[in-house]
Amino acid sequence: MSEELHSGELDKTATSTEVTHTDPPQGVRGRVDRYFKITERSSSVGQEVRGGLVTFFTMAYIVVLNPIIIGGVAGSGRNADVLGNVLPIAAVAAVTALVAGIMSILFGAIANYPFAIATGLGINSLLAVSIAPQVTWPEAMGLVVIDGIIIVLLAVTGLRTRVFTAIPTELKASIAAGIGCFIAFIGLVDAGFVTRVPDAAGTTVPVGLGNGNSITTLPTLIFVLGVLIMGVLVVRKVRGGLLIGIVVTTVIAVIVQAFADLPASGNGKSGWSLNIPEWPKAVGDLPDLSLVGDVDLFGAFVRIGVLSASVFVFTLVLSNFFDAMGTMTGLGREAGLADSDGNLPNIGRALAVEGAGAIVGGAASSSSNTVFVESASGIAEGARTGLANIVTGVLFLVAMFFTPLYSIVPLEAAAPALVVVGALMIAQIRHIDLTRFEVALPCFLTIVVMPFTYSIANGIGVGFISWVVLATARGKIRTVHPLLWVVAVLFVLYFAKGPIESLIDG
């Protein structure tokens, strides 16, 4: 096994996924092996299939959640655009699964990385809250398509790759560790273990444990049990431990639901966070793909003006650009696919395909699609190649026809995998020299800002800005890559877009 693979923490601690190979397989299986470099990356078909399955189950919630975020019911007013129109919930679910399936398969086949793709949560929230109320939904999706075109052009010209390689090794390690904290926090929040304290409570504490600083619901208790089950399986180096843990926790959830008949209440306040773990009454309906192609590329520039529309595009590009870059940095390090500087081979191709996710997502009205951080759970199961992505993508395409079927897995059963993987990813902090404060502070800020602001891009931006400032103060301005200065300035503009817009409007 190569030294690079030995450097990936998950290879050493996750689920005993190392496989000893003698001669590569022959025939069709041999061609698949050579194309995806399965043997070369010390993996196996079994590992890739397990990894693809786990990744799907930990991110399949997006097909349920995305319609809630950007979809709506006619006449309700919720998520309505400037004309009062909404995106039908069933149609959003169908295109969400469709684009996730297509882009995950393409990314796996072309980039050969086990990084699954689906609708990005940051972008869809931005569309629903800030953009759609000022334009129509087709016009909002047109801005997403333009964002994707710009991202692809930046990747094809090599600029995106140069920015990727310009990031210092310590910052790359902190991005990976920060993503670990971020996905663990996602798991804790999804399961209702961590909840937001209402503003009306009159307290300075923004979040708390459960309700009243106590676990008060059965779903949250099942989540805790799931964390312990998966933790034990990982410690015992059980092959497929995370997948087994998800299945076992789901079975427990189904049994509990059969007796308790709990509702889906959101954030575990009295029931399940999102979907109820019970056998669906109907499956196999034809997907509603009516939203595919319902996009207006330049309508927003006419409706709200070139300047306002350009500000929206700039925000989308910056968020997409660095969310994906940071996610791939963290996932690549954990999969042992990065070199000693944290760079991934053939990263330009991967960045171009990922950028196309925004184009395809916008064109299908599912919102921008990007690499999903939950792919780390599949990597923890041993996924090292694009074959795992093929498995995940096929499952998403099947999900279009069986949307109720996979929703039997509640968030409380999938979220424990995110917490366990987060614990594994935080180990990347060992690559950071914390004795040098000009390194420690930017890395620390990168790590904590990601979960605290629920954004990978925000963590990267704060890290970049503080890195160049402290390096200059330390008298090491010549060690800072010029592109870091450019990106730091762009992030300053990004963070200050509110005051800037106020000045422009004034």
Coordinates of C-alpha atoms in Angstrom, one line a residue:
M1 CA 0.0 0.0 0.0
S2 CA 1.3 3.5 -0.9
E3 CA 2.5 6.0 1.7
E4 CA -0.2 8.4 0.6
L5 CA -2.9 5.9 1.5
H6 CA -1.2 5.2 4.8
S7 CA -1.4 9.0 5.5
G8 CA -5.3 8.9 5.3
E9 CA -6.6 8.6 8.9
L10 CA -9.7 6.7 7.8
D11 CA -7.5 4.0 6.2
K12 CA -6.0 3.3 9.6
T13 CA -8.9 3.7 12.0
A14 CA -12.2 3.3 10.3
T15 CA -13.4 -0.2 9.5
S16 CA -10.4 -2.3 8.6
T17 CA -10.9 -1.7 4.9
E18 CA -7.4 -2.6 3.9
V19 CA -7.4 -5.4 1.3
T20 CA -4.3 -7.3 0.2
H21 CA -4.3 -7.9 -3.6
T22 CA -1.9 -10.1 -5.5
D23 CA -2.8 -10.0 -9.2
P24 CA -5.4 -7.6 -10.6
P25 CA -8.6 -9.3 -11.8
Q26 CA -9.0 -10.2 -15.5
G27 CA -11.8 -9.8 -18.1
V28 CA -14.6 -7.2 -17.6
R29 CA -13.9 -6.9 -13.9
G30 CA -10.2 -6.3 -14.8
R31 CA -11.1 -3.5 -17.1
V32 CA -13.3 -1.9 -14.4
D33 CA -10.5 -2.3 -11.9
R34 CA -8.0 -0.6 -14.2
Y35 CA -10.4 2.2 -15.2
F36 CA -11.2 3.1 -11.6
K37 CA -7.8 2.2 -10.3
I38 CA -9.4 0.0 -7.6
T39 CA -6.4 -2.2 -7.0
E40 CA -4.0 0.7 -7.4
R41 CA -5.8 2.5 -4.6
S42 CA -5.8 -0.6 -2.4
S43 CA -9.6 -0.9 -2.5
S44 CA -12.0 -3.6 -3.7
V45 CA -15.3 -3.7 -5.5
G46 CA -17.0 -4.7 -2.2
Q47 CA -15.5 -1.6 -0.4
E48 CA -16.7 0.7 -3.2
V49 CA -20.2 -0.7 -3.2
R50 CA -20.4 -0.4 0.6
G51 CA -19.0 3.1 0.5
G52 CA -21.5 4.1 -2.2
L53 CA -24.4 2.7 -0.2
V54 CA -23.4 4.5 3.0
T55 CA -22.9 7.8 1.2
F56 CA -26.4 7.5 -0.3
F57 CA -28.1 6.8 3.0
T58 CA -26.3 9.6 4.7
M59 CA -27.2 12.2 2.0
A60 CA -30.5 10.9 0.7
Y61 CA -32.3 13.3 3.0
I62 CA -31.6 16.0 0.5
V63 CA -34.4 14.6 -1.7
V64 CA -36.8 15.2 1.2
L65 CA -35.3 18.4 2.5
N66 CA -34.7 20.3 -0.8
P67 CA -38.4 20.4 -1.6
I68 CA -39.1 21.8 1.8
I69 CA -36.5 24.5 1.3
I70 CA -37.3 25.7 -2.2
G71 CA -40.7 24.0 -2.9
G72 CA -44.1 25.2 -2.0
V73 CA -47.9 24.6 -2.3
A74 CA -49.8 26.9 -4.6
G75 CA -51.6 29.6 -2.8
S76 CA -49.7 29.2 0.5
G77 CA -47.3 32.0 -0.2
R78 CA -44.4 30.0 1.2
N79 CA -41.3 30.1 -1.0
A80 CA -43.2 32.0 -3.6
D81 CA -41.4 34.1 -6.2
V82 CA -42.0 37.7 -7.1
L83 CA -45.1 36.7 -9.1
G84 CA -46.5 34.4 -6.3
N85 CA -45.6 31.2 -8.1
V86 CA -44.0 28.2 -6.4
L87 CA -42.0 25.1 -7.3
P88 CA -44.2 22.0 -6.8
I89 CA -42.8 19.9 -4.0
A90 CA -43.2 16.5 -5.9
A91 CA -41.4 18.0 -8.9
V92 CA -38.6 19.4 -6.8
A93 CA -38.1 16.0 -5.2
A94 CA -37.9 14.3 -8.6
V95 CA -35.4 16.7 -10.1
T96 CA -33.3 16.7 -7.0
A97 CA -32.9 12.9 -7.2
L98 CA -32.4 13.1 -11.0
V99 CA -29.6 15.7 -11.0
A100 CA -27.9 14.1 -8.0
G101 CA -27.9 10.7 -9.8
I102 CA -26.6 12.1 -13.1
M103 CA -23.9 14.3 -11.6
S104 CA -22.7 11.7 -9.1
I105 CA -22.3 9.2 -11.9
L106 CA -20.5 11.7 -14.2
F107 CA -18.2 12.8 -11.4
G108 CA -17.3 9.2 -10.6
A109 CA -16.8 8.2 -14.2
I110 CA -14.8 11.3 -15.2
A111 CA -13.0 12.5 -12.0
N112 CA -12.7 9.0 -10.4
Y113 CA -13.2 10.3 -6.9
P114 CA -15.7 9.0 -4.3
F115 CA -17.3 12.4 -3.8
A116 CA -21.0 12.3 -4.4
I117 CA -22.9 15.3 -5.7
A118 CA -26.3 16.7 -4.8
T119 CA -28.1 20.0 -4.2
G120 CA -26.1 22.3 -2.0
L121 CA -27.9 23.4 1.1
G122 CA -26.3 26.9 1.2
I123 CA -27.3 27.9 -2.3
N124 CA -30.9 26.6 -2.2
S125 CA -31.5 28.5 1.0
L126 CA -30.1 31.7 -0.6
L127 CA -32.4 31.2 -3.5
A128 CA -35.5 30.8 -1.4
V129 CA -34.8 33.5 1.1
S130 CA -33.0 36.3 -0.9
I131 CA -33.3 35.8 -4.6
A132 CA -36.6 34.2 -5.5
P133 CA -38.7 36.9 -3.7
Q134 CA -37.2 39.5 -6.1
V135 CA -37.4 37.5 -9.4
T136 CA -39.3 34.5 -10.8
W137 CA -38.1 31.0 -10.1
P138 CA -37.0 30.4 -13.7
E139 CA -35.0 33.7 -13.5
A140 CA -33.5 32.6 -10.2
M141 CA -32.4 29.3 -11.7
G142 CA -31.0 31.2 -14.7
L143 CA -28.6 33.0 -12.3
V144 CA -27.6 29.5 -11.0
V145 CA -26.8 28.4 -14.5
I146 CA -24.7 31.5 -15.2
D147 CA -22.9 30.8 -11.9
G148 CA -22.1 27.3 -13.1
I149 CA -20.9 28.5 -16.5
I150 CA -18.5 30.9 -14.7
I151 CA -17.3 28.1 -12.4
V152 CA -16.6 25.8 -15.3
L153 CA -14.7 28.5 -17.2
L154 CA -12.6 29.2 -14.1
A155 CA -11.8 25.5 -13.9
V156 CA -11.1 25.0 -17.6
T157 CA -8.7 28.0 -17.7
G158 CA -6.8 26.5 -14.7
L159 CA -7.5 29.4 -12.4
R160 CA -9.5 27.3 -10.0
T161 CA -6.7 24.7 -9.8
R162 CA -4.1 27.4 -9.2
V163 CA -6.1 28.8 -6.3
F164 CA -6.5 25.2 -5.0
T165 CA -2.7 24.6 -5.1
A166 CA -1.9 28.0 -3.6
I167 CA -3.6 27.2 -0.3
P168 CA -0.9 26.5 2.4
T169 CA -0.7 22.9 3.6
E170 CA -1.7 23.9 7.2
L171 CA -4.8 25.6 5.9
K172 CA -5.8 22.5 3.9
A173 CA -5.5 20.5 7.1
S174 CA -7.6 22.9 9.0
I175 CA -10.2 22.8 6.2
A176 CA -10.4 19.0 6.6
A177 CA -10.6 19.3 10.4
G178 CA -13.2 22.1 10.1
I179 CA -15.4 20.0 7.8
G180 CA -15.2 17.2 10.4
C181 CA -16.6 19.6 13.0
F182 CA -19.1 20.8 10.5
I183 CA -20.6 17.5 9.6
A184 CA -20.6 16.3 13.2
F185 CA -22.6 19.5 14.0
I186 CA -25.0 18.8 11.2
G187 CA -25.6 15.3 12.6
L188 CA -26.1 16.7 16.1
V189 CA -28.6 19.3 14.9
D190 CA -30.4 17.0 12.5
A191 CA -31.0 14.5 15.3
G192 CA -32.3 17.2 17.8
F193 CA -29.4 16.6 20.1
V194 CA -28.4 20.2 19.6
T195 CA -31.2 22.7 19.3
R196 CA -31.5 26.4 18.8
V197 CA -32.7 28.3 21.9
P198 CA -35.7 30.5 20.9
D199 CA -35.0 34.3 20.9
A200 CA -38.0 34.7 23.1
A201 CA -36.3 32.8 25.9
G202 CA -34.3 35.9 26.7
T203 CA -31.0 34.0 27.1
T204 CA -27.6 34.7 25.7
V205 CA -27.2 31.0 25.0
P206 CA -27.9 30.5 21.2
V207 CA -28.0 26.6 21.3
G208 CA -28.6 24.0 23.9
L209 CA -28.7 20.2 24.4
G210 CA -32.1 18.8 23.4
N211 CA -35.0 20.5 25.2
G212 CA -34.3 22.2 28.5
N213 CA -30.7 20.8 28.4
S214 CA -32.0 17.3 28.4
I215 CA -32.7 14.5 25.9
T216 CA -36.5 14.3 26.0
T217 CA -37.5 12.5 22.8
L218 CA -37.2 8.9 21.7
P219 CA -35.8 9.8 18.3
T220 CA -32.9 11.7 19.9
L221 CA -32.3 8.8 22.2
I222 CA -32.1 6.5 19.2
F223 CA -29.6 8.9 17.6
V224 CA -27.4 8.6 20.7
L225 CA -27.7 4.8 20.6
G226 CA -26.8 4.9 16.9
V227 CA -23.6 6.9 17.7
L228 CA -22.6 4.3 20.3
I229 CA -23.4 1.4 18.0
M230 CA -21.3 2.8 15.1
G231 CA -18.6 3.8 17.5
V232 CA -18.3 0.3 18.8
L233 CA -18.3 -1.2 15.3
V234 CA -15.5 1.2 14.2
V235 CA -13.5 0.4 17.3
R236 CA -13.9 -3.3 16.7
K237 CA -12.9 -2.7 13.0
V238 CA -16.0 -4.4 11.7
R239 CA -16.0 -4.2 7.9
G240 CA -19.1 -2.2 6.8
G241 CA -19.5 -0.9 10.4
L242 CA -21.2 2.4 9.4
L243 CA -23.6 0.7 7.0
I244 CA -24.4 -2.0 9.6
G245 CA -24.9 0.8 12.1
I246 CA -27.4 2.7 9.9
V247 CA -29.3 -0.5 9.2
V248 CA -29.5 -1.5 12.9
T249 CA -30.4 2.0 14.0
T250 CA -33.1 2.1 11.4
V251 CA -34.6 -1.2 12.5
I252 CA -34.7 0.1 16.1
A253 CA -36.4 3.3 14.8
V254 CA -39.0 1.3 12.9
I255 CA -39.8 -0.8 15.9
V256 CA -40.1 2.3 18.2
Q257 CA -42.3 4.0 15.6
A258 CA -44.6 1.0 15.4
F259 CA -45.4 1.3 19.1
A260 CA -45.0 5.0 19.8
D261 CA -46.5 6.4 16.5
L262 CA -44.5 9.6 16.7
P263 CA -45.0 12.5 14.2
A264 CA -42.5 14.3 12.1
S265 CA -42.2 17.6 14.0
G266 CA -38.8 19.1 12.9
N267 CA -35.6 19.1 15.0
G268 CA -36.8 16.4 17.2
K269 CA -39.0 18.7 19.4
S270 CA -41.6 16.0 19.9
G271 CA -41.0 13.5 17.1
W272 CA -38.8 12.7 14.1
S273 CA -36.7 15.5 12.6
L274 CA -37.8 15.0 9.0
N275 CA -39.1 11.6 7.8
I276 CA -41.0 8.9 9.8
P277 CA -39.4 5.4 9.9
E278 CA -42.4 3.4 8.7
W279 CA -43.1 1.3 5.6
P280 CA -44.5 3.5 2.9
K281 CA -48.1 3.0 1.7
A282 CA -47.2 3.5 -2.0
V283 CA -44.0 3.4 -4.1
G284 CA -43.2 3.3 -7.8
D285 CA -45.0 6.4 -9.0
L286 CA -43.6 8.0 -12.2
P287 CA -41.4 11.1 -11.3
D288 CA -42.7 14.6 -12.2
L289 CA -39.9 16.1 -14.3
S290 CA -41.9 19.1 -15.5
L291 CA -39.3 21.5 -14.0
V292 CA -36.5 20.3 -16.3
G293 CA -35.6 23.2 -18.7
D294 CA -37.9 25.7 -17.0
V295 CA -35.2 28.4 -16.8
D296 CA -34.8 32.0 -17.9
L297 CA -31.1 32.8 -18.3
F298 CA -31.2 36.6 -18.5
G299 CA -34.6 37.5 -17.2
A300 CA -33.3 38.6 -13.7
F301 CA -31.0 41.2 -15.3
V302 CA -34.0 42.8 -16.9
R303 CA -36.3 42.5 -13.9
I304 CA -34.0 43.8 -11.1
G305 CA -31.2 45.4 -13.1
V306 CA -27.7 44.4 -14.2
L307 CA -26.0 45.5 -11.0
S308 CA -28.3 43.7 -8.5
A309 CA -28.3 40.5 -10.6
S310 CA -24.5 40.7 -10.9
V311 CA -24.2 40.9 -7.1
F312 CA -26.4 37.8 -6.8
V313 CA -24.2 36.0 -9.3
F314 CA -21.0 37.0 -7.5
T315 CA -22.4 35.7 -4.2
L316 CA -23.3 32.4 -5.9
V317 CA -19.9 32.0 -7.6
L318 CA -17.9 32.7 -4.4
S319 CA -20.0 30.3 -2.3
N320 CA -19.9 27.6 -4.9
F321 CA -16.2 28.1 -5.7
F322 CA -14.9 27.6 -2.2
D323 CA -17.6 25.3 -0.7
A324 CA -16.7 22.6 -3.3
M325 CA -12.9 23.3 -3.1
G326 CA -12.9 23.0 0.7
T327 CA -15.0 19.9 0.6
M328 CA -12.8 18.2 -1.9
T329 CA -9.7 19.2 0.0
G330 CA -11.1 17.6 3.2
L331 CA -12.4 14.5 1.5
G332 CA -9.2 14.0 -0.5
R333 CA -7.1 14.1 2.6
E334 CA -9.3 11.6 4.4
A335 CA -9.4 9.2 1.5
G336 CA -5.6 9.3 1.3
L337 CA -5.7 10.5 -2.3
A338 CA -3.9 13.8 -1.7
D339 CA -0.2 14.3 -1.9
S340 CA 2.0 15.7 0.9
D341 CA 0.9 19.2 0.1
G342 CA -2.8 18.2 0.2
N343 CA -3.3 18.5 -3.5
L344 CA -5.4 16.0 -5.5
P345 CA -4.2 14.5 -8.9
N346 CA -6.3 15.6 -11.9
I347 CA -8.0 18.2 -9.7
G348 CA -8.8 20.4 -12.7
R349 CA -11.0 17.8 -14.3
A350 CA -12.8 17.2 -11.0
L351 CA -13.4 20.9 -10.5
A352 CA -14.8 21.3 -14.0
V353 CA -17.3 18.5 -13.6
E354 CA -18.3 19.7 -10.2
G355 CA -18.9 23.2 -11.7
A356 CA -21.2 21.6 -14.3
G357 CA -23.4 20.6 -11.3
A358 CA -24.5 24.2 -11.0
I359 CA -25.4 24.3 -14.7
V360 CA -27.4 21.1 -14.7
G361 CA -29.0 21.8 -11.3
G362 CA -30.1 25.3 -12.4
A363 CA -31.4 23.9 -15.7
A364 CA -33.5 21.3 -13.9
S365 CA -34.6 23.8 -11.2
S366 CA -33.2 21.7 -8.3
S367 CA -30.7 24.5 -7.5
S368 CA -26.9 24.3 -7.7
N369 CA -25.4 20.8 -7.2
T370 CA -22.0 20.4 -5.6
V371 CA -19.8 17.8 -3.8
F372 CA -21.5 16.7 -0.6
V373 CA -19.5 16.6 2.6
E374 CA -21.5 13.5 3.7
S375 CA -19.4 11.6 1.2
A376 CA -16.9 11.3 4.1
S377 CA -19.1 8.5 5.5
G378 CA -18.6 6.4 2.4
I379 CA -14.9 7.1 2.5
A380 CA -14.9 5.9 6.1
E381 CA -16.4 2.6 4.7
G382 CA -13.4 2.2 2.3
A383 CA -14.6 4.1 -0.8
R384 CA -11.5 5.3 -2.7
T385 CA -12.6 5.5 -6.4
G386 CA -15.4 6.8 -8.6
L387 CA -17.1 3.4 -8.6
A388 CA -18.6 4.3 -5.2
N389 CA -20.1 7.4 -6.9
I390 CA -21.6 5.2 -9.6
V391 CA -23.4 3.2 -6.9
T392 CA -24.6 6.3 -5.1
G393 CA -25.7 7.9 -8.4
V394 CA -27.7 4.8 -9.5
L395 CA -29.5 4.8 -6.1
F396 CA -30.5 8.4 -6.6
L397 CA -31.9 7.6 -10.0
V398 CA -33.9 4.7 -8.5
A399 CA -35.0 7.0 -5.7
M400 CA -37.0 9.0 -8.3
F401 CA -39.4 6.1 -8.6
F402 CA -39.3 5.0 -5.0
T403 CA -39.0 8.3 -3.1
P404 CA -41.2 7.0 -0.1
L405 CA -39.2 3.8 0.1
Y406 CA -35.8 5.1 1.0
S407 CA -37.3 7.6 3.4
I408 CA -37.8 4.8 5.8
V409 CA -34.4 5.7 7.1
P410 CA -34.9 8.7 9.5
L411 CA -32.3 11.4 9.9
E412 CA -31.7 10.1 13.4
A413 CA -30.4 6.8 12.0
A414 CA -28.1 8.4 9.4
A415 CA -26.9 11.3 11.5
P416 CA -24.8 9.1 13.8
A417 CA -22.5 8.3 10.9
L418 CA -21.8 12.0 10.4
V419 CA -20.7 12.3 14.0
V420 CA -18.5 9.3 13.9
V421 CA -16.9 10.5 10.6
G422 CA -16.4 14.0 12.1
A423 CA -14.5 12.4 15.0
L424 CA -12.2 10.7 12.4
M425 CA -11.7 13.8 10.3
I426 CA -10.7 16.1 13.2
A427 CA -7.5 14.0 13.4
Q428 CA -6.2 16.1 10.5
I429 CA -5.4 18.8 13.1
R430 CA -2.2 16.8 13.8
H431 CA -0.7 18.3 10.6
I432 CA -1.0 21.9 12.0
D433 CA 1.9 23.5 13.9
L434 CA -0.1 25.1 16.7
T435 CA 3.1 26.4 18.3
R436 CA 3.2 29.2 15.6
F437 CA 0.4 31.6 16.3
E438 CA 0.5 33.0 12.8
V439 CA -0.5 29.5 11.8
A440 CA -2.6 28.6 14.8
L441 CA -5.1 31.5 14.7
P442 CA -6.1 31.2 11.0
C443 CA -6.4 27.5 11.2
F444 CA -8.4 27.7 14.4
L445 CA -10.8 30.3 12.9
T446 CA -11.2 28.1 9.8
I447 CA -12.1 25.1 11.9
V448 CA -14.6 26.8 14.3
V449 CA -16.3 29.2 11.8
M450 CA -17.5 26.4 9.6
P451 CA -19.8 24.8 12.1
F452 CA -20.6 28.1 13.9
T453 CA -21.8 29.8 10.7
Y454 CA -23.0 26.6 9.0
S455 CA -20.8 27.3 6.0
I456 CA -17.6 25.8 4.6
A457 CA -17.0 28.9 2.4
N458 CA -17.2 31.2 5.5
G459 CA -14.6 29.2 7.3
I460 CA -12.3 29.3 4.3
G461 CA -12.8 33.0 3.9
V462 CA -12.0 33.9 7.5
G463 CA -9.0 31.6 7.4
F464 CA -7.6 33.2 4.2
I465 CA -8.0 36.8 5.4
S466 CA -6.4 36.1 8.8
W467 CA -3.6 34.1 7.2
V468 CA -2.5 36.9 4.9
V469 CA -2.8 39.5 7.7
L470 CA -0.8 37.6 10.3
A471 CA 1.8 36.5 7.7
T472 CA 2.3 40.2 6.8
A473 CA 2.5 41.1 10.5
R474 CA 5.1 38.4 11.0
G475 CA 7.2 39.8 8.2
K476 CA 6.6 36.9 5.9
I477 CA 4.6 38.7 3.2
R478 CA 6.8 37.2 0.5
T479 CA 5.7 33.7 1.5
V480 CA 2.0 34.5 0.8
H481 CA 1.0 33.4 -2.7
P482 CA -0.4 36.3 -4.7
L483 CA -3.6 34.4 -5.4
L484 CA -4.2 34.2 -1.6
W485 CA -4.2 38.0 -1.5
V486 CA -6.7 38.2 -4.4
V487 CA -9.0 35.6 -2.8
A488 CA -8.7 37.4 0.6
V489 CA -9.8 40.7 -0.9
L490 CA -12.7 38.9 -2.7
F491 CA -13.8 37.4 0.7
V492 CA -13.6 40.9 2.3
L493 CA -16.0 42.1 -0.4
Y494 CA -18.2 39.0 0.1
F495 CA -18.5 39.5 3.9
A496 CA -19.1 43.2 3.4
K497 CA -21.7 42.8 0.7
G498 CA -24.5 44.1 3.0
P499 CA -22.9 47.5 3.7
I500 CA -21.8 47.7 0.1
E501 CA -25.3 47.1 -1.2
S502 CA -26.6 49.7 1.3
L503 CA -24.2 52.3 -0.1
I504 CA -25.1 51.5 -3.6
D505 CA -28.9 51.7 -2.9
G506 CA -28.3 54.9 -1.0

